[in-house]
Coordinates of C-alpha atoms in Angstrom, one line a residue:
X1 CA 13.7 -4.4 9.7
X2 CA 13.4 -4.4 6.4
X3 CA 14.1 -1.3 4.3
X4 CA 12.9 -0.2 0.8
X5 CA 15.3 1.9 -1.0
X6 CA 12.6 2.9 -3.6
X7 CA 9.7 3.2 -1.6
X8 CA 6.7 4.1 -4.2
X9 CA 4.4 5.9 -1.1
X10 CA 5.4 8.9 1.1
X11 CA 6.6 8.1 4.2
X12 CA 4.4 7.9 7.4
X13 CA 6.0 10.6 9.0
X14 CA 6.3 14.6 8.0
X15 CA 9.8 15.7 9.5
X16 CA 12.8 13.5 9.6
X17 CA 15.0 13.6 13.0
X18 CA 17.5 16.8 12.7
X19 CA 20.6 15.0 12.6
X20 CA 19.3 13.8 9.3
X21 CA 19.5 18.0 7.8
X22 CA 23.7 16.7 7.6
X23 CA 22.9 13.8 5.2
X24 CA 23.3 14.1 1.4
X25 CA 20.8 11.1 0.2
X26 CA 20.8 12.6 -3.7
X27 CA 24.3 11.2 -3.7
X28 CA 23.1 7.5 -3.9
X29 CA 21.3 8.2 -6.7
X30 CA 24.0 9.8 -9.2
X31 CA 25.0 6.0 -10.2
X32 CA 27.3 4.5 -12.7
X33 CA 25.5 5.4 -16.6
X34 CA 26.0 3.6 -19.4
X35 CA 27.0 5.4 -22.7
X36 CA 26.8 5.3 -26.3
X37 CA 25.7 2.0 -28.1
X38 CA 25.2 0.0 -25.0
X39 CA 23.0 2.9 -23.4
X40 CA 21.0 2.9 -26.5
X41 CA 20.9 -1.1 -26.7
X42 CA 19.6 -1.5 -22.9
X43 CA 17.2 1.4 -23.8
X44 CA 15.9 -0.9 -26.8
X45 CA 15.9 -4.1 -25.0
X46 CA 13.9 -2.3 -22.1
X47 CA 11.4 -1.2 -24.6
X48 CA 10.9 -4.6 -25.7
X49 CA 10.5 -5.9 -22.1
X50 CA 7.9 -3.6 -21.4
X51 CA 6.0 -3.7 -25.0
X52 CA 3.3 -5.9 -24.2
X53 CA 2.0 -2.9 -22.0
X54 CA 0.4 -0.3 -24.1
X55 CA -0.7 1.7 -21.5
X56 CA 0.6 5.3 -21.2
X57 CA 1.0 8.3 -18.7
X58 CA -0.6 7.2 -15.1
X59 CA -2.2 4.3 -16.4
X60 CA 1.4 2.5 -16.9
X61 CA 1.7 1.9 -13.1
X62 CA -0.2 -1.0 -13.7
X63 CA 1.8 -2.2 -15.7
X64 CA 3.7 -5.5 -14.5
X65 CA 7.7 -4.9 -14.2
X66 CA 9.6 -7.6 -15.6
X67 CA 11.5 -9.7 -13.2
X68 CA 15.0 -9.5 -13.0
X69 CA 16.1 -12.8 -14.6
X70 CA 14.3 -10.5 -18.2
X71 CA 16.6 -7.9 -17.2
X72 CA 19.8 -10.4 -17.0
X73 CA 18.6 -11.8 -20.3
X74 CA 20.7 -9.1 -22.0
X75 CA 23.6 -10.9 -22.0
X76 CA 22.7 -13.5 -24.2
X77 CA 20.2 -10.9 -26.4
X78 CA 22.9 -8.2 -26.7
X79 CA 25.0 -8.0 -30.0
X80 CA 28.3 -9.5 -29.4
X81 CA 30.4 -6.1 -30.3
X82 CA 28.6 -4.8 -27.1
X83 CA 29.5 -7.7 -24.5
X84 CA 32.5 -6.3 -23.8
X85 CA 31.2 -3.0 -22.9
X86 CA 28.5 -4.6 -20.9
X87 CA 30.8 -6.5 -18.8
X88 CA 32.7 -3.6 -17.7
X89 CA 29.6 -1.7 -17.0
X90 CA 28.3 -4.7 -15.1
X91 CA 32.0 -4.7 -12.9
X92 CA 31.5 -1.0 -12.3
X93 CA 27.8 -1.2 -11.1
X94 CA 28.8 -4.0 -9.0
X95 CA 31.5 -2.3 -7.1
X96 CA 29.4 0.9 -6.6
X97 CA 26.4 -1.3 -5.0
X98 CA 29.0 -3.2 -2.9
X99 CA 30.2 0.2 -1.7
X100 CA 27.4 2.3 -1.1
X101 CA 24.2 0.0 -0.3
X102 CA 25.1 -0.5 3.4
X103 CA 25.2 3.1 3.9
X104 CA 21.9 3.8 1.3
X105 CA 20.1 1.5 3.5
X106 CA 20.8 3.1 6.8
X107 CA 20.0 7.0 5.4
X108 CA 17.0 5.4 3.9
X109 CA 16.0 3.9 7.5
X110 CA 16.9 7.1 9.4
X111 CA 15.7 9.6 7.3
X112 CA 12.7 8.4 5.2
X113 CA 11.8 12.1 4.0
X114 CA 14.9 13.4 2.8
X115 CA 15.3 9.8 0.9
X116 CA 12.0 9.8 -0.6
X117 CA 12.4 13.6 -1.7
X118 CA 15.7 13.0 -3.0
X119 CA 14.8 10.2 -4.7
X120 CA 12.4 12.4 -6.8
X121 CA 14.4 15.2 -6.6
X122 CA 16.7 13.3 -9.0
X123 CA 16.2 13.3 -12.7
X124 CA 15.6 9.9 -13.4
X125 CA 16.7 8.9 -10.0
X126 CA 14.5 6.1 -9.1
X127 CA 14.9 4.2 -12.3
X128 CA 18.6 4.4 -12.3
X129 CA 19.0 3.3 -9.0
X130 CA 16.4 0.5 -9.7
X131 CA 18.1 -0.5 -12.7
X132 CA 21.8 -0.2 -11.2
X133 CA 20.8 -2.6 -8.8
X134 CA 19.5 -5.2 -11.1
X135 CA 22.5 -4.9 -13.6
X136 CA 24.9 -5.2 -10.4
X137 CA 22.9 -8.5 -9.6
X138 CA 23.5 -9.9 -12.9
X139 CA 26.9 -9.4 -12.8
X140 CA 27.6 -10.7 -9.6
X141 CA 25.1 -14.2 -10.7
X142 CA 27.6 -14.1 -13.8
X143 CA 30.9 -14.1 -11.7
X144 CA 29.2 -16.4 -9.2
X145 CA 28.4 -18.9 -12.2
X146 CA 31.8 -18.8 -13.7
X147 CA 33.7 -19.1 -10.5
X148 CA 35.9 -16.4 -11.5
X149 CA 37.7 -13.7 -9.0
X150 CA 38.0 -10.8 -11.6
X151 CA 35.9 -9.7 -14.5
X152 CA 33.9 -12.5 -15.8
X153 CA 33.2 -13.5 -19.5
X154 CA 29.5 -13.0 -20.6
X155 CA 28.9 -16.0 -23.2
X156 CA 28.7 -14.8 -26.6
X157 CA 25.1 -15.5 -28.3
X158 CA 24.9 -17.7 -31.2
X159 CA 22.0 -15.7 -32.3
X160 CA 20.2 -12.5 -30.9
X161 CA 16.7 -14.6 -30.8
X162 CA 17.5 -18.6 -30.6
X163 CA 18.9 -18.4 -26.9
X164 CA 16.9 -15.5 -25.3
X165 CA 13.7 -15.6 -27.0
X166 CA 14.2 -11.6 -27.5
X167 CA 15.3 -9.8 -30.0
X168 CA 15.8 -5.4 -29.9
X169 CA 17.0 -2.9 -32.4
X170 CA 19.5 -0.5 -31.4
X171 CA 17.9 2.9 -32.5
X172 CA 17.5 5.6 -29.3
X173 CA 14.4 4.6 -27.3
X174 CA 12.5 7.2 -25.4
X175 CA 9.4 7.0 -23.4
X176 CA 8.2 5.8 -20.0
X177 CA 10.3 3.5 -18.2
X178 CA 8.7 1.3 -15.3
X179 CA 10.8 0.6 -11.8
X180 CA 10.1 -1.6 -9.0
X181 CA 11.8 -1.3 -5.7
X182 CA 14.7 -3.6 -5.0
X183 CA 17.1 -3.5 -1.9
X184 CA 20.0 -5.5 -0.7
X185 CA 20.4 -7.3 2.6
X186 CA 21.8 -5.4 5.7
X187 CA 24.8 -6.9 5.8
X188 CA 25.5 -6.4 1.6
X189 CA 25.2 -10.3 0.6
X190 CA 22.1 -10.1 -1.8
X191 CA 19.3 -8.0 -3.2
X192 CA 15.9 -8.9 -2.6
X193 CA 12.8 -7.4 -3.7
X194 CA 11.7 -4.0 -1.6
X195 CA 8.8 -2.3 -2.8
X196 CA 5.8 -4.1 -4.2
X197 CA 4.4 -1.3 -6.0
X198 CA 5.5 0.6 -9.7
X199 CA 6.5 3.6 -10.5
X200 CA 6.6 5.3 -14.1
X201 CA 9.7 7.6 -15.1
X202 CA 9.8 9.6 -18.0
X203 CA 12.9 9.1 -19.5
X204 CA 12.5 11.6 -22.3
X205 CA 15.9 14.1 -21.4
X206 CA 16.8 12.1 -18.8
X207 CA 18.9 9.6 -20.2

């Protein structure tokens, strides 16, 4: 059975089994977050990826979400000075995802109502979990490519635009961010796209 960690529609049932009363789904939306200049750069980078969509409000739901490969391109678009912090962040979210994903998938399947409510009751919860899974996978791919048992070395860009085709500024970015569903396989071996829809999350005051 496939389970979507970031559902875009309410569960088809109206009440979870009674055993779900003892569960705490909100803990899975309390993910490790980047801070400082790295956070600012990631927000700016996301704005660049989404700048082709000019829709606002609910109309932004129709905007196509950038695929994971574009998010992973941050490693070659980012300023060299941010690469150590990005590598550390990737290691942290990779470990977090490996530790929590199986339990999260199980809870989302057993208690869909509580899971859905927790996702929307947690400020920025859907967007944060989505990006955490994406950046964890980006890190894992670099680690696998480098065949390193510990923290991978992220390649240093020769220039911001020449290697990735994307450039961005670093002032604090605000506005709407759009998330799609990403989930990990039940055995924890990899990530796959879960939800087919999109959901806009207003990030002002959240990040």
